[in-house]
mmCIF file of C-alpha atoms and ligand atoms in Angstrom:
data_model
loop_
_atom_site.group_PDB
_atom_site.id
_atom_site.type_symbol
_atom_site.label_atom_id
_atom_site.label_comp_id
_atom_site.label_asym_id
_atom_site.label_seq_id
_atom_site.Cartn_x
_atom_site.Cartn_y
_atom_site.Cartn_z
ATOM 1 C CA UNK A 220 139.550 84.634 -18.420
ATOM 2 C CA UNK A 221 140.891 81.284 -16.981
ATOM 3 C CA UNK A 222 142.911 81.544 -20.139
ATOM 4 C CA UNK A 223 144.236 84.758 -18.962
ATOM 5 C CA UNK A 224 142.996 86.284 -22.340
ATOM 6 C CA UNK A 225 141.292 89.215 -20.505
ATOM 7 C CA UNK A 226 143.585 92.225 -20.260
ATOM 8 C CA UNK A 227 141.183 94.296 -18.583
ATOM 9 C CA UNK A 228 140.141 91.705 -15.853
ATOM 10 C CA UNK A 229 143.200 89.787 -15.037
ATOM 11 C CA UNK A 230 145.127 90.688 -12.301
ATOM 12 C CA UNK A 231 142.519 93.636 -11.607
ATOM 13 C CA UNK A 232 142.745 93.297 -8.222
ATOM 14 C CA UNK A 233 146.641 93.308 -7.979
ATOM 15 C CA UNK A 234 146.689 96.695 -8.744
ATOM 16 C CA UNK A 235 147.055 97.963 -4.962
ATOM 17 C CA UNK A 236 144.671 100.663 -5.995
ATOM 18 C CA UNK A 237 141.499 97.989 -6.765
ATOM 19 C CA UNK A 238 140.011 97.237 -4.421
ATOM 20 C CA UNK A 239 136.300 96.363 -6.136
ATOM 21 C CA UNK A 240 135.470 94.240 -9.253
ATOM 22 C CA UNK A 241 132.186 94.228 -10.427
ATOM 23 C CA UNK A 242 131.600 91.753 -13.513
ATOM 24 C CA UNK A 243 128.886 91.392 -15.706
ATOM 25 C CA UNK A 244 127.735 88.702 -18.237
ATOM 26 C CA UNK A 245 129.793 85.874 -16.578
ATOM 27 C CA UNK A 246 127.042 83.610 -15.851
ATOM 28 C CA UNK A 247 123.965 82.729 -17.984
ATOM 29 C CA UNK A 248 121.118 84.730 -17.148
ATOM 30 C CA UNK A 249 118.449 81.630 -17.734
ATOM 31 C CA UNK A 250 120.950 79.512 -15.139
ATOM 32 C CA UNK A 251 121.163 82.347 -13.033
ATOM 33 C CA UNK A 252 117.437 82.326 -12.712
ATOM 34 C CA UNK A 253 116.744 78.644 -12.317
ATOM 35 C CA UNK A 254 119.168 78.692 -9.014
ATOM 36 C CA UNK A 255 117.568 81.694 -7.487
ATOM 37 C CA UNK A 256 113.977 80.420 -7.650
ATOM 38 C CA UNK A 257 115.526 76.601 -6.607
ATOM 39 C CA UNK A 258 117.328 78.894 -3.535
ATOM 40 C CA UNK A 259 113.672 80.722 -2.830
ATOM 41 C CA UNK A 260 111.777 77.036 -2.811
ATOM 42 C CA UNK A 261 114.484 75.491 -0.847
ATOM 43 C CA UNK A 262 116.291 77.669 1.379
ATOM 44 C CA UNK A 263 114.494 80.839 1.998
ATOM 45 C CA UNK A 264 112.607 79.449 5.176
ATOM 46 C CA UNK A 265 116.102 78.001 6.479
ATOM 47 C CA UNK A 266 117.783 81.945 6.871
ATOM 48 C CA UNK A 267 117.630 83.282 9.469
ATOM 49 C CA UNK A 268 117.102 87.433 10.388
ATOM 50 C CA UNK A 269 120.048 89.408 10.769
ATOM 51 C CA UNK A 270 119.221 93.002 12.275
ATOM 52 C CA UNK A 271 121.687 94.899 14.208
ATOM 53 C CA UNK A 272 120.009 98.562 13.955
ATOM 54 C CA UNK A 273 121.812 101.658 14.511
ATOM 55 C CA UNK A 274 122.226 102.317 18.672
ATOM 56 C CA UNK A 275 119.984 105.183 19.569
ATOM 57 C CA UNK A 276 123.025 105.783 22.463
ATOM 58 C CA UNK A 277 125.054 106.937 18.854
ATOM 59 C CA UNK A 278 122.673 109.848 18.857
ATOM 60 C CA UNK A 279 121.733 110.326 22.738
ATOM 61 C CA UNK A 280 124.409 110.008 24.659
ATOM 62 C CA UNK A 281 126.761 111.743 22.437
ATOM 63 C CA UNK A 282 128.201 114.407 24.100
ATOM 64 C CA UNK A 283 130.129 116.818 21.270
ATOM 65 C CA UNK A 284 128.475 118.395 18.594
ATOM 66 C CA UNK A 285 128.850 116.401 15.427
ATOM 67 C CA UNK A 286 130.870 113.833 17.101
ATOM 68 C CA UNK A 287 129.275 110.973 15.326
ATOM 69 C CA UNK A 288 130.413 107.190 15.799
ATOM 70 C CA UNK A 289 128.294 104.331 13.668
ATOM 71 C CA UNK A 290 128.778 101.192 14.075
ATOM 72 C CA UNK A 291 128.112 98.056 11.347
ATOM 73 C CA UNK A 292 124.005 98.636 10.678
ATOM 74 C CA UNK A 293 122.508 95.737 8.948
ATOM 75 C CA UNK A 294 119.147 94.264 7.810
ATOM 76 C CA UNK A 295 118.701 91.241 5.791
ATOM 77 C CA UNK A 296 118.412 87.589 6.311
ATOM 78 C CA UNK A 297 121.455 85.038 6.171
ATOM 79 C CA UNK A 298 122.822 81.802 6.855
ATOM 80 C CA UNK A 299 126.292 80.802 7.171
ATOM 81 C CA UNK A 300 126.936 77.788 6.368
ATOM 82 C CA UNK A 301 129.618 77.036 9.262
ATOM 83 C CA UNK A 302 127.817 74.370 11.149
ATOM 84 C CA UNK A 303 127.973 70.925 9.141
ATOM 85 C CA UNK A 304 124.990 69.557 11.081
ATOM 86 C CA UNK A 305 122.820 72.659 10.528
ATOM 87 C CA UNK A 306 119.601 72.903 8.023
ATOM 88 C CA UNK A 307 120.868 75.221 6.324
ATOM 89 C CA UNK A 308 124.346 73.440 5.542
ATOM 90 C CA UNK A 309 122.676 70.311 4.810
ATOM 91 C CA UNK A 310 120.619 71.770 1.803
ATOM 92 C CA UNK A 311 123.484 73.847 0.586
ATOM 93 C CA UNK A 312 125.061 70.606 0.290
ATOM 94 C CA UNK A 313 122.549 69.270 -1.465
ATOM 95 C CA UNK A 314 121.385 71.892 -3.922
ATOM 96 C CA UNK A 315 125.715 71.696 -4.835
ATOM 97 C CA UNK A 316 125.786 75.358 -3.348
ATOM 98 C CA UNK A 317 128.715 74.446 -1.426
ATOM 99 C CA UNK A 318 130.373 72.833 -4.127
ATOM 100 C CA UNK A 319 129.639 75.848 -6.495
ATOM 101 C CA UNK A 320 131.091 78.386 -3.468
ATOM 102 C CA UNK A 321 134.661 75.925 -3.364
ATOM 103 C CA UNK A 322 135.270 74.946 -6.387
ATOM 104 C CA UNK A 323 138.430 74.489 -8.445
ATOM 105 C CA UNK A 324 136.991 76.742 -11.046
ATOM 106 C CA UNK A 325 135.895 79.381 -9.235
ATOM 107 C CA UNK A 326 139.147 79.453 -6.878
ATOM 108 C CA UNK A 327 140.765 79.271 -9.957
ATOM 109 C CA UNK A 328 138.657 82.262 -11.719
ATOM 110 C CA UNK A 329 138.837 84.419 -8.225
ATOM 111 C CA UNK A 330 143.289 84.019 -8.600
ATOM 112 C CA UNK A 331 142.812 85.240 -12.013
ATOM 113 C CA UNK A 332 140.752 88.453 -11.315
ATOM 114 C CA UNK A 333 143.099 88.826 -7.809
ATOM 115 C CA UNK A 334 146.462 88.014 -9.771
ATOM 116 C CA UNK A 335 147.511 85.608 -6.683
ATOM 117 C CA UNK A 336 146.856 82.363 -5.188
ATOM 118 C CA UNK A 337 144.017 81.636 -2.485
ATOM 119 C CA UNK A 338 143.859 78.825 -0.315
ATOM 120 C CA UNK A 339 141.093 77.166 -1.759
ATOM 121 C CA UNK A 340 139.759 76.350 1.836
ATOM 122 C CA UNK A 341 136.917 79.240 2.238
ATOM 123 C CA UNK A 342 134.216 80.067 4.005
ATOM 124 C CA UNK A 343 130.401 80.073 2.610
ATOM 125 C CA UNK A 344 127.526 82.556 2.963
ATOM 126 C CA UNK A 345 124.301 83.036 1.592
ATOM 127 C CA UNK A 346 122.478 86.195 2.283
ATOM 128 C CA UNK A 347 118.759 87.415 0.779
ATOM 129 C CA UNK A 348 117.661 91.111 0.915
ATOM 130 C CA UNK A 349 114.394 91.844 0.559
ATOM 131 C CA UNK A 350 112.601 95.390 0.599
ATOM 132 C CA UNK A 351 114.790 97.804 2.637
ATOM 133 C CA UNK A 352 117.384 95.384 3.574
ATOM 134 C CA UNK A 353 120.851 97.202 3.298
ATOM 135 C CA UNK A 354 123.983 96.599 4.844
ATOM 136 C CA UNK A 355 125.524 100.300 6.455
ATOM 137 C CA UNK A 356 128.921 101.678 5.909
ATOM 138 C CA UNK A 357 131.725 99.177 7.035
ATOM 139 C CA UNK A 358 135.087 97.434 5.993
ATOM 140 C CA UNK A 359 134.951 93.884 6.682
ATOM 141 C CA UNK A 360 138.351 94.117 8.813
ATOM 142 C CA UNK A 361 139.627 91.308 10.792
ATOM 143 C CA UNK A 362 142.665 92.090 12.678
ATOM 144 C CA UNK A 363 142.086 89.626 15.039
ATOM 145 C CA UNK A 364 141.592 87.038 12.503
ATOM 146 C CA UNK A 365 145.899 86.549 11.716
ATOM 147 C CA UNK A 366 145.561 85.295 8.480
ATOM 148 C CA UNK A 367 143.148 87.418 7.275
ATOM 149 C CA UNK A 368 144.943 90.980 9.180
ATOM 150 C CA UNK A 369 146.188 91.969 6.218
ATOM 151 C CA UNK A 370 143.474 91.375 3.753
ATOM 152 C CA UNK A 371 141.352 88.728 2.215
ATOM 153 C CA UNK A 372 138.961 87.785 -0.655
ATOM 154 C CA UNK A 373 135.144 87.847 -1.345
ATOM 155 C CA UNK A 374 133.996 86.445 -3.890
ATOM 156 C CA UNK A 375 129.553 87.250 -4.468
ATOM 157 C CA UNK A 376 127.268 86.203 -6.632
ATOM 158 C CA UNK A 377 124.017 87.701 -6.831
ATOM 159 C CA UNK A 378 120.643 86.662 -7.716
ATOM 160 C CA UNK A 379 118.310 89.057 -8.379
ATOM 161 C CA UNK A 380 114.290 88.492 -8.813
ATOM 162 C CA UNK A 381 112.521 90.640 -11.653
ATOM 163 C CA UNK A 382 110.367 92.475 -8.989
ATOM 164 C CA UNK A 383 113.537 94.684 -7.768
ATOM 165 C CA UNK A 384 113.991 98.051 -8.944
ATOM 166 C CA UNK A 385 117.506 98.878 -7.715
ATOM 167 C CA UNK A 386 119.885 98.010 -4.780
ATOM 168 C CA UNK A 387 123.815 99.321 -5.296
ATOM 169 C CA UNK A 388 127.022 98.720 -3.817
ATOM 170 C CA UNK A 389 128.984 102.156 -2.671
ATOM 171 C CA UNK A 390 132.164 101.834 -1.633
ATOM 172 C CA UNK A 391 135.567 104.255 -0.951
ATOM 173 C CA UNK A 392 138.180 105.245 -3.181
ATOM 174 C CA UNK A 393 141.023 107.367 -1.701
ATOM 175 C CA UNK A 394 139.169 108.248 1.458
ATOM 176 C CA UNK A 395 136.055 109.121 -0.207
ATOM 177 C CA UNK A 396 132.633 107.124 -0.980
ATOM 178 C CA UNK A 397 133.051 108.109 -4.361
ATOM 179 C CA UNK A 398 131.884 104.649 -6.000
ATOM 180 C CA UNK A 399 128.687 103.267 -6.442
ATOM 181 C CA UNK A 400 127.180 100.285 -8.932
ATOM 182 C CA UNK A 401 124.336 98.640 -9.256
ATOM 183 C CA UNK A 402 124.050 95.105 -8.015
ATOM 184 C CA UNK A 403 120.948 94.288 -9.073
ATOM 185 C CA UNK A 404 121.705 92.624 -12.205
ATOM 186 C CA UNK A 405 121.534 88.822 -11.658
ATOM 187 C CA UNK A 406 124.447 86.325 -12.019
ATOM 188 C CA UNK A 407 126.837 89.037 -11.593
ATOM 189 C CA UNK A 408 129.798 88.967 -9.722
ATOM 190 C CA UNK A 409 131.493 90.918 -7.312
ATOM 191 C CA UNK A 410 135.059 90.953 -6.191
ATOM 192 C CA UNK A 411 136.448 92.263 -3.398
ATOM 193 C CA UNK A 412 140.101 92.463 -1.629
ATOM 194 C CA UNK A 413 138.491 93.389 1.839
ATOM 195 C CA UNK A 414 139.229 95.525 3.631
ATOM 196 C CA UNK A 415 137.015 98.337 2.466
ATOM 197 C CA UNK A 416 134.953 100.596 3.228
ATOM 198 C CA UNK A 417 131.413 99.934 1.432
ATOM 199 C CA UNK A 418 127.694 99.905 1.749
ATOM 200 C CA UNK A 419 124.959 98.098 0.259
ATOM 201 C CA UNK A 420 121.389 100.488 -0.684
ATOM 202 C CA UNK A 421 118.330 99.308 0.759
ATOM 203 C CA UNK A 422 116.830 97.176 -1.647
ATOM 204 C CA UNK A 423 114.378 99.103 -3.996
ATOM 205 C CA UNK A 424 111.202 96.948 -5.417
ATOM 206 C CA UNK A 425 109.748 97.739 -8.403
ATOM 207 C CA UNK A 426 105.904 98.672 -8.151
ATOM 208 C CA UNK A 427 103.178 96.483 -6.468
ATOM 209 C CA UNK A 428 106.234 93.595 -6.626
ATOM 210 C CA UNK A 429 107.226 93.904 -2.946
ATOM 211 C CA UNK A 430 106.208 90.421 -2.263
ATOM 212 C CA UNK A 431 108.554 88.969 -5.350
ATOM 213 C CA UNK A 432 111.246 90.989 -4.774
ATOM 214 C CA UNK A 433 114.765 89.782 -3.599
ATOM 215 C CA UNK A 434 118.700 89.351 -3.691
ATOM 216 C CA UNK A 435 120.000 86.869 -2.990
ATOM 217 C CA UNK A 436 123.920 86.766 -2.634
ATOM 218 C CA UNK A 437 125.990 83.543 -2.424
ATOM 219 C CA UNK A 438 128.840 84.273 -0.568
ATOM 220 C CA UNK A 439 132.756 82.762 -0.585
ATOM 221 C CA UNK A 440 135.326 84.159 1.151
ATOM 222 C CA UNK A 441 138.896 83.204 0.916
ATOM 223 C CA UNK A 442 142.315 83.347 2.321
ATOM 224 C CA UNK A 443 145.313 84.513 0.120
ATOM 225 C CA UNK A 444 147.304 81.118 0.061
ATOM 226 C CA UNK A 445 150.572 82.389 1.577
ATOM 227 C CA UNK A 446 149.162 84.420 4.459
HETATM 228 FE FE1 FE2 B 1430 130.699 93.771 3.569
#
């Protein structure tokens, strides 16, 4: 890929059509294991819960039939990495998380996929969804953010324990939620040129594995370099 010996993954994202990358078989599944069950030891008590449920005003104090408004709904637990002198920063640093989520290599891989250079300044996220955790119907726009108005990069890499069943990522394609793969295959990668309109599935568990089951997404986001 770095190369630029992948026809079918190169530049994917330039096509002003793309929007969504989802790529397989990138990352060693016995690797990808090892960092999610070092992330569960190390950083699952430093997250913190993110819930922001559905107003009930949405429903009650609408006042035309089928005049329905939903704002971002969201369940999981998260930290983000902004504050230096926070827990949670200080063992990303240390576990090399924040390392992985900035470095020259994957800057370098996440220009190849969006066929365009990123300031290699991002930001870093690490999210875990456990049972039911789901992230509703949204687009990730930030007009307020100038930089970022006319669209940005995400770059996730998810972790996925062996007691989840299913979670997928549904997103839009010419107005319509049309879209929809799995993201419960760990060390796979996900690419998006926000913004979009997408949803995450609450997170299935497989059988009597409720306790063991989780994904976890690490998280960089970046600015295209001559925004
Ligand atoms: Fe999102």
């Amino acid at each position: 890929m770095l190369a630029g010996n992948a026809p079918r993954i190169c530049g994917a994202l330039a096509d002003p059509k793309r929007r969504f990358v989802a790529l397989g078989g990138m990352i060693a599944i016995a690797k990808a294991e090892r960092l999610r069950i070092t992330l569960e030891r190390e950083m699952a008590a430093l997250l913190n819960d993110l819930s922001q449920p559905i107003p009930p005003e949405t429903i009650w104090e609408m006042k035309r039939n089928y005049d329905d408004w939903l704002p971002k709904s969201v369940r999981c637990r998260t930290a983000y990495l902004e504050n230096r002198r926070g827990a949670a920063w200080r063992a990303a640093k240390q576990l090399g998380l924040i390392d992985l989520l900035s470095s020259q290599s994957l800057v370098a891989f996440a220009e190849t996929v969006l066929g365009r250079t990123l300031d290699p300044k991002g930001g870093q996220q690490v999210l875990r969804y456990g049972p039911g955790d789901y992230s509703g119907p949204h687009t990730d726009h930030t007009p307020e953010i100038k930089r970022a108005a006319k669209g940005y990069l995400d770059v996730h890499l998810s972790l996925v324990s062996p007691g989840v069943a299913h979670q997928y990522l549904v997103y839009a394609k010419s107005g319509h939620f049309t879209e929809m793969v799995s993201v419960a295959e760990t060390g796979c990668l996900t690419l998006y040129r926000l913004p979009l309109w997408h949803y995450t599935t609450p997170l299935q568990a497989k059988r009597k594995q409720e306790r063991n089951a989780a994904r976890w997404v690490l998280l960089g986001t970046f600015l295209f370099a001559d925004s």
